[in-house]
Amino acid sequence: MKTKRLGNSGLFVSEMCLGTMTFGGSEGLWGMIGQLRQPEANTLVHTALDQGINFIDTANVYAQGASEEILGAAIKSAPVAREDLVLATKSGGVMGSSPNARGASRGHIYQQVHASLKRLNTDYIDLYQIHAFDPATPMEETLHALHDLVQQGHLRYVGLSNWAAWQIMKAVGITQARQLMPITSLQAYYTIAGRDLEREVAPMLLSEGLGLMVWSPLAGGFLSGKYDRTGKAQDGRRQNFDFPPVNKEKAYNIIEVMQGIAASKDCSVAQIALAWLLHQPVVTSVIVGAKRQDQLLDNIGAANIELSTEELAQLDAVSALPAEYPGWMLKRQGEYRDHFLQTQ
């Protein structure tokens, strides 16, 4: 398992990260996503560690804290030192009925950090991420709170999740101007069937040196190989929870190309979808979750898949984003300068 530097930090993480959204669900949304209990979670965590993964991601809102509790117990039972793990969690979602039991205010962040530390049974969190942009809280308040918690030793690094490019750049500017703890990474949705990130966010991440953690790399299971154009599918999460949104007709075309490449390599369609992400320069780590050990091992196997230049070109052609302003104008007006760069 390769490791990569997370953003501009000195922290190295495995190029695959274990996601724990399937831990602890019972009813409603979290029950549909996953209902794994301690024995099953222990198996997945130990398997991931055995395969060279050192990076695990969760969130306070997953099963309303149960995911963190189960993960904390699984880590305690694992034959690995805490300092050899990179543990990431998030806050920002709804954790109670009070109007202050959500968002990215100083009070809520403080409360949730301490609650997560207790549930995870750890003294510190390696990467703490704001799960969603909070339009009701001044960004300065959020960033100062994160900085103070780093200074207090509760957090090591801070990141964002599901923020727009302009919001991330504003946060980066504030941390630089006020000498606060810098933003290390972004956790975002990105798949070969959903490349919207490439319009604004991905170029910004590369420009500013921020790491990218990819969530739902198989588009909620749609790219797992279970779904085809006939509409028939094996049991999967999308049967009950059709998310994230996917242009299904375009995705079927992509799946058909991936099926051909997978057949030539004797691997799964899911492995091709994951390997494509691992070949993208902007990607630091791909978050893989599972309900079964065999699913997890199949996903991890994608780290060993090499895609040729021709195969990448095939996949790029079938999945390319349509031209959109200002992208097509930037390309047109930049051609006269690109020529000089290419000749150097």
Coordinates of C-alpha atoms in Angstrom, one line a residue:
M1 CA 0.0 0.0 0.0
K2 CA 1.5 3.3 -1.1
T3 CA 1.5 6.3 1.2
K4 CA 1.1 10.0 0.1
R5 CA 1.7 13.2 1.9
L6 CA -1.6 14.8 2.9
G7 CA -1.6 18.3 1.4
N8 CA 1.3 20.5 2.5
S9 CA 1.7 18.8 5.9
G10 CA 4.3 16.3 7.1
L11 CA 1.6 13.7 7.5
F12 CA 1.7 10.6 5.3
V13 CA -1.5 8.5 4.8
S14 CA -2.2 5.3 2.8
E15 CA -3.7 5.9 -0.6
M16 CA -6.7 4.0 0.5
C17 CA -8.6 5.0 3.7
L18 CA -11.1 2.8 5.5
G19 CA -14.5 4.5 5.7
T20 CA -16.8 3.5 8.6
M21 CA -20.2 4.8 7.6
T22 CA -21.5 1.2 7.6
F23 CA -20.8 0.9 11.4
G24 CA -23.6 1.0 13.9
G25 CA -26.7 1.9 11.9
S26 CA -30.1 0.7 13.1
E27 CA -33.1 2.6 11.8
G28 CA -33.7 5.1 9.0
L29 CA -30.9 6.4 6.8
W30 CA -28.1 4.9 8.8
G31 CA -29.8 1.5 9.0
M32 CA -30.1 1.5 5.2
I33 CA -26.4 2.3 4.8
G34 CA -25.1 -0.3 7.2
Q35 CA -25.8 -2.1 10.5
L36 CA -22.5 -3.6 11.3
R37 CA -21.9 -4.4 14.9
Q38 CA -18.6 -4.8 16.9
P39 CA -17.5 -8.2 15.6
E40 CA -18.0 -7.3 11.9
A41 CA -16.4 -3.9 12.4
N42 CA -13.4 -5.5 14.2
T43 CA -12.9 -7.8 11.2
L44 CA -13.0 -4.9 8.7
V45 CA -10.7 -2.7 10.7
H46 CA -8.2 -5.5 11.3
T47 CA -8.3 -6.5 7.6
A48 CA -7.6 -3.0 6.5
L49 CA -4.7 -2.7 8.9
D50 CA -3.3 -6.0 7.7
Q51 CA -3.5 -4.8 4.1
G52 CA -1.3 -1.7 4.9
I53 CA -4.1 0.9 5.4
N54 CA -3.1 3.4 8.2
F55 CA -5.9 5.9 7.5
I56 CA -9.5 5.6 9.0
D57 CA -12.3 8.0 8.5
T58 CA -15.6 8.4 10.5
A59 CA -17.9 11.2 11.6
N60 CA -19.9 12.1 14.7
V61 CA -23.2 12.0 12.7
Y62 CA -22.7 8.4 11.4
A63 CA -25.3 6.4 13.3
Q64 CA -25.4 9.4 15.7
G65 CA -22.1 8.5 17.3
A66 CA -22.3 4.7 17.2
S67 CA -19.8 4.5 14.4
E68 CA -17.2 6.4 16.4
E69 CA -17.8 4.2 19.4
I70 CA -17.5 1.0 17.5
L71 CA -14.4 2.2 15.7
G72 CA -12.8 3.2 18.9
A73 CA -13.3 -0.3 20.4
A74 CA -12.1 -1.9 17.1
I75 CA -8.9 0.1 17.3
K76 CA -8.3 -0.8 20.9
S77 CA -8.5 -4.5 20.0
A78 CA -6.2 -4.1 17.0
P79 CA -2.5 -5.1 17.3
V80 CA -1.3 -1.6 16.3
A81 CA 0.0 1.4 18.2
R82 CA -2.3 4.4 18.2
E83 CA 0.6 6.6 16.9
D84 CA 0.8 4.4 13.8
L85 CA -2.8 5.2 12.9
V86 CA -4.2 8.4 11.2
L87 CA -7.7 8.8 12.7
A88 CA -10.1 11.3 11.0
T89 CA -13.5 12.4 12.0
K90 CA -15.9 15.2 11.2
S91 CA -18.6 17.4 12.7
G92 CA -21.2 19.8 11.4
G93 CA -24.3 17.7 11.0
V94 CA -27.4 17.6 13.2
M95 CA -26.6 16.0 16.6
G96 CA -29.7 17.1 18.5
S97 CA -32.9 19.1 18.5
S98 CA -31.4 22.3 19.7
P99 CA -30.5 25.0 17.1
N100 CA -27.0 24.9 18.5
A101 CA -26.6 21.2 18.1
R102 CA -25.4 21.5 14.5
G103 CA -23.2 23.6 12.3
A104 CA -19.7 25.0 12.8
S105 CA -20.0 27.5 15.7
R106 CA -17.3 27.6 18.3
G107 CA -19.6 26.1 20.9
H108 CA -20.7 23.2 18.7
I109 CA -17.2 22.4 17.5
Y110 CA -15.8 22.3 21.1
Q111 CA -18.7 20.1 22.3
Q112 CA -18.4 17.7 19.4
V113 CA -14.6 17.4 19.6
H114 CA -14.8 16.3 23.2
A115 CA -17.7 14.0 22.5
S116 CA -15.8 12.4 19.6
L117 CA -12.6 12.0 21.7
K118 CA -14.7 10.1 24.3
R119 CA -16.5 7.9 21.8
L120 CA -13.2 7.1 20.0
N121 CA -11.5 6.4 23.3
T122 CA -8.4 8.5 22.2
D123 CA -6.5 11.5 23.4
Y124 CA -6.3 13.2 20.1
I125 CA -7.8 13.3 16.6
D126 CA -5.3 13.3 13.7
L127 CA -7.5 15.0 11.2
Y128 CA -10.7 17.0 12.2
Q129 CA -12.9 18.0 9.3
I130 CA -15.9 20.4 9.1
H131 CA -18.4 18.2 7.4
A132 CA -20.4 20.9 5.7
F133 CA -20.3 24.7 5.1
D134 CA -22.3 26.5 7.7
P135 CA -23.8 29.7 6.3
A136 CA -25.0 30.9 9.7
T137 CA -21.5 31.0 11.3
P138 CA -18.8 33.5 10.4
M139 CA -15.9 31.5 8.9
E140 CA -13.4 33.3 11.2
E141 CA -15.2 31.8 14.2
T142 CA -14.9 28.3 12.9
L143 CA -11.3 28.6 11.9
H144 CA -10.2 30.2 15.2
A145 CA -12.0 27.4 17.1
L146 CA -10.1 24.8 15.1
H147 CA -6.8 26.6 15.7
D148 CA -7.4 26.8 19.4
L149 CA -8.2 23.1 19.6
V150 CA -5.0 22.3 17.8
Q151 CA -3.1 24.5 20.2
Q152 CA -4.7 22.6 23.1
G153 CA -3.5 19.3 21.7
H154 CA -6.9 17.8 20.9
L155 CA -6.4 18.0 17.1
R156 CA -3.3 17.6 14.9
Y157 CA -4.6 18.7 11.5
V158 CA -7.8 20.3 10.2
G159 CA -9.7 19.8 7.0
L160 CA -13.0 20.6 5.2
S161 CA -15.6 18.5 3.5
N162 CA -18.2 19.3 0.8
W163 CA -17.2 23.0 0.5
A164 CA -17.2 25.0 -2.8
A165 CA -14.0 26.2 -4.3
W166 CA -14.6 29.9 -3.3
Q167 CA -15.4 28.9 0.3
I168 CA -12.2 26.8 0.6
M169 CA -10.1 29.7 -0.9
K170 CA -11.7 32.1 1.5
A171 CA -10.8 29.8 4.4
V172 CA -7.3 29.4 3.1
G173 CA -6.9 33.2 2.9
I174 CA -8.2 33.7 6.5
T175 CA -5.8 31.1 7.9
Q176 CA -2.9 32.7 6.1
A177 CA -3.8 36.3 7.0
R178 CA -4.4 35.5 10.7
Q179 CA -1.7 32.9 11.0
L180 CA -4.1 30.1 12.0
M181 CA -3.7 26.4 11.6
P182 CA -3.7 25.9 7.8
I183 CA -6.4 23.8 6.0
T184 CA -4.7 20.5 5.2
S185 CA -7.3 18.7 3.1
L186 CA -10.8 18.4 1.5
Q187 CA -13.0 15.4 1.6
A188 CA -15.3 15.4 -1.4
Y189 CA -17.3 13.3 -3.8
Y190 CA -15.4 12.3 -7.0
T191 CA -15.9 9.4 -9.3
I192 CA -15.4 8.5 -12.9
A193 CA -19.2 8.9 -13.3
G194 CA -19.2 12.3 -11.4
R195 CA -16.2 14.4 -12.4
D196 CA -17.8 17.8 -11.5
L197 CA -14.9 18.4 -9.1
E198 CA -12.6 18.9 -12.0
R199 CA -14.2 22.2 -13.0
E200 CA -13.2 24.4 -10.1
V201 CA -12.3 22.4 -7.0
A202 CA -9.6 20.1 -8.3
P203 CA -7.5 22.9 -10.0
M204 CA -7.7 24.9 -6.8
L205 CA -6.5 22.0 -4.6
L206 CA -3.5 21.4 -6.9
S207 CA -2.7 25.1 -6.9
E208 CA -2.9 25.5 -3.2
G209 CA -1.4 22.2 -2.2
L210 CA -4.4 20.7 -0.4
G211 CA -4.9 17.0 -0.1
L212 CA -8.1 15.3 -1.5
M213 CA -9.9 12.5 0.3
V214 CA -12.6 10.9 -2.0
W215 CA -15.8 9.8 -0.5
S216 CA -18.2 7.4 -2.3
P217 CA -15.7 6.5 -5.0
L218 CA -18.1 3.9 -6.4
A219 CA -21.0 6.4 -6.5
G220 CA -23.0 4.7 -3.8
G221 CA -22.3 1.3 -5.3
F222 CA -23.5 2.2 -8.8
L223 CA -20.0 1.5 -10.2
S224 CA -19.6 -1.7 -8.2
G225 CA -20.5 -4.0 -11.2
K226 CA -23.9 -4.8 -9.7
Y227 CA -25.9 -2.5 -12.0
D228 CA -26.4 -2.7 -15.7
R229 CA -28.5 -1.1 -18.4
T230 CA -31.3 -3.7 -18.1
G231 CA -32.2 -2.2 -14.7
K232 CA -31.6 -5.5 -13.0
A233 CA -29.3 -5.4 -10.0
Q234 CA -28.0 -7.6 -7.2
D235 CA -28.8 -6.4 -3.7
G236 CA -27.0 -3.1 -3.1
R237 CA -27.3 0.1 -1.1
R238 CA -28.8 2.0 -4.0
Q239 CA -31.8 -0.3 -3.9
N240 CA -33.0 1.6 -0.8
F241 CA -30.8 4.7 -0.9
D242 CA -30.3 6.1 -4.4
F243 CA -27.5 8.5 -3.6
P244 CA -25.3 10.3 -4.7
P245 CA -27.0 11.5 -7.9
V246 CA -25.7 9.9 -11.1
N247 CA -26.4 10.4 -14.8
K248 CA -27.3 6.8 -15.2
E249 CA -27.3 6.6 -19.0
K250 CA -23.8 8.1 -19.1
A251 CA -22.7 5.9 -16.2
Y252 CA -23.9 2.8 -18.1
N253 CA -21.6 3.8 -21.0
I254 CA -18.7 4.1 -18.6
I255 CA -19.5 0.8 -16.9
E256 CA -19.4 -1.0 -20.3
V257 CA -15.9 0.4 -21.0
M258 CA -14.8 -0.6 -17.5
Q259 CA -16.2 -4.1 -18.0
G260 CA -14.0 -4.6 -21.1
I261 CA -10.9 -3.3 -19.3
A262 CA -11.7 -5.4 -16.2
A263 CA -12.1 -8.6 -18.3
S264 CA -8.7 -8.0 -19.9
K265 CA -7.1 -7.7 -16.4
D266 CA -9.1 -10.4 -14.7
C267 CA -10.3 -8.0 -12.0
S268 CA -13.6 -6.5 -10.9
V269 CA -15.4 -3.4 -12.4
A270 CA -15.2 -1.8 -9.0
Q271 CA -11.4 -2.2 -9.0
I272 CA -11.2 -0.3 -12.4
A273 CA -13.3 2.6 -11.0
L274 CA -11.1 2.8 -7.9
A275 CA -7.9 2.5 -9.9
W276 CA -8.9 5.3 -12.2
L277 CA -9.2 7.6 -9.1
L278 CA -5.8 6.5 -7.8
H279 CA -4.3 7.5 -11.2
Q280 CA -5.6 11.1 -10.8
P281 CA -2.9 13.5 -9.6
V282 CA -5.3 15.5 -7.4
V283 CA -6.3 12.4 -5.3
T284 CA -4.4 11.7 -2.1
S285 CA -6.6 8.9 -0.6
V286 CA -9.7 7.1 -1.6
I287 CA -12.2 6.2 1.1
V288 CA -13.5 2.6 0.8
G289 CA -16.2 1.2 3.0
A290 CA -17.7 -2.2 3.0
K291 CA -20.2 -4.5 4.7
R292 CA -18.2 -7.7 4.2
Q293 CA -14.5 -8.6 4.3
D294 CA -14.5 -9.9 0.7
Q295 CA -15.9 -6.5 -0.5
L296 CA -13.2 -4.7 1.4
L297 CA -10.4 -6.9 0.0
D298 CA -11.7 -6.5 -3.5
N299 CA -11.7 -2.7 -3.1
I300 CA -8.2 -2.7 -1.6
G301 CA -7.0 -4.8 -4.6
A302 CA -7.5 -1.7 -6.8
A303 CA -4.2 -0.3 -5.4
N304 CA -2.4 -3.0 -7.5
I305 CA -4.2 -2.2 -10.8
E306 CA -2.1 -0.3 -13.3
L307 CA -4.0 1.4 -16.1
S308 CA -2.1 2.1 -19.4
T309 CA -2.1 5.4 -21.2
E310 CA -4.5 3.9 -23.7
E311 CA -6.9 2.6 -21.1
L312 CA -6.9 5.9 -19.3
A313 CA -7.6 7.7 -22.6
Q314 CA -10.6 5.3 -23.2
L315 CA -12.0 6.0 -19.7
D316 CA -11.4 9.8 -20.1
A317 CA -13.2 9.9 -23.4
V318 CA -16.3 8.1 -22.2
S319 CA -16.5 10.0 -18.9
A320 CA -15.4 13.5 -20.0
L321 CA -17.3 16.5 -18.7
P322 CA -19.2 18.6 -21.2
A323 CA -17.7 22.0 -22.0
E324 CA -18.9 24.7 -19.7
Y325 CA -18.2 28.4 -19.3
P326 CA -15.8 29.7 -18.2
G327 CA -13.8 26.6 -18.9
W328 CA -14.1 26.6 -22.6
M329 CA -13.2 30.3 -22.8
L330 CA -10.2 29.9 -20.5
K331 CA -8.9 27.2 -22.7
R332 CA -9.4 29.2 -25.9
Q333 CA -7.8 32.3 -24.5
G334 CA -5.0 30.4 -22.9
E335 CA -3.8 28.6 -26.0
Y336 CA -1.4 31.4 -27.1
R337 CA 0.4 31.0 -23.8
D338 CA 0.1 27.2 -23.4
H339 CA 2.1 26.9 -26.7
F340 CA 5.2 28.5 -25.0
L341 CA 4.9 26.4 -21.9
Q342 CA 4.8 23.2 -23.9
T343 CA 7.9 24.1 -25.8
Q344 CA 10.0 24.6 -22.6

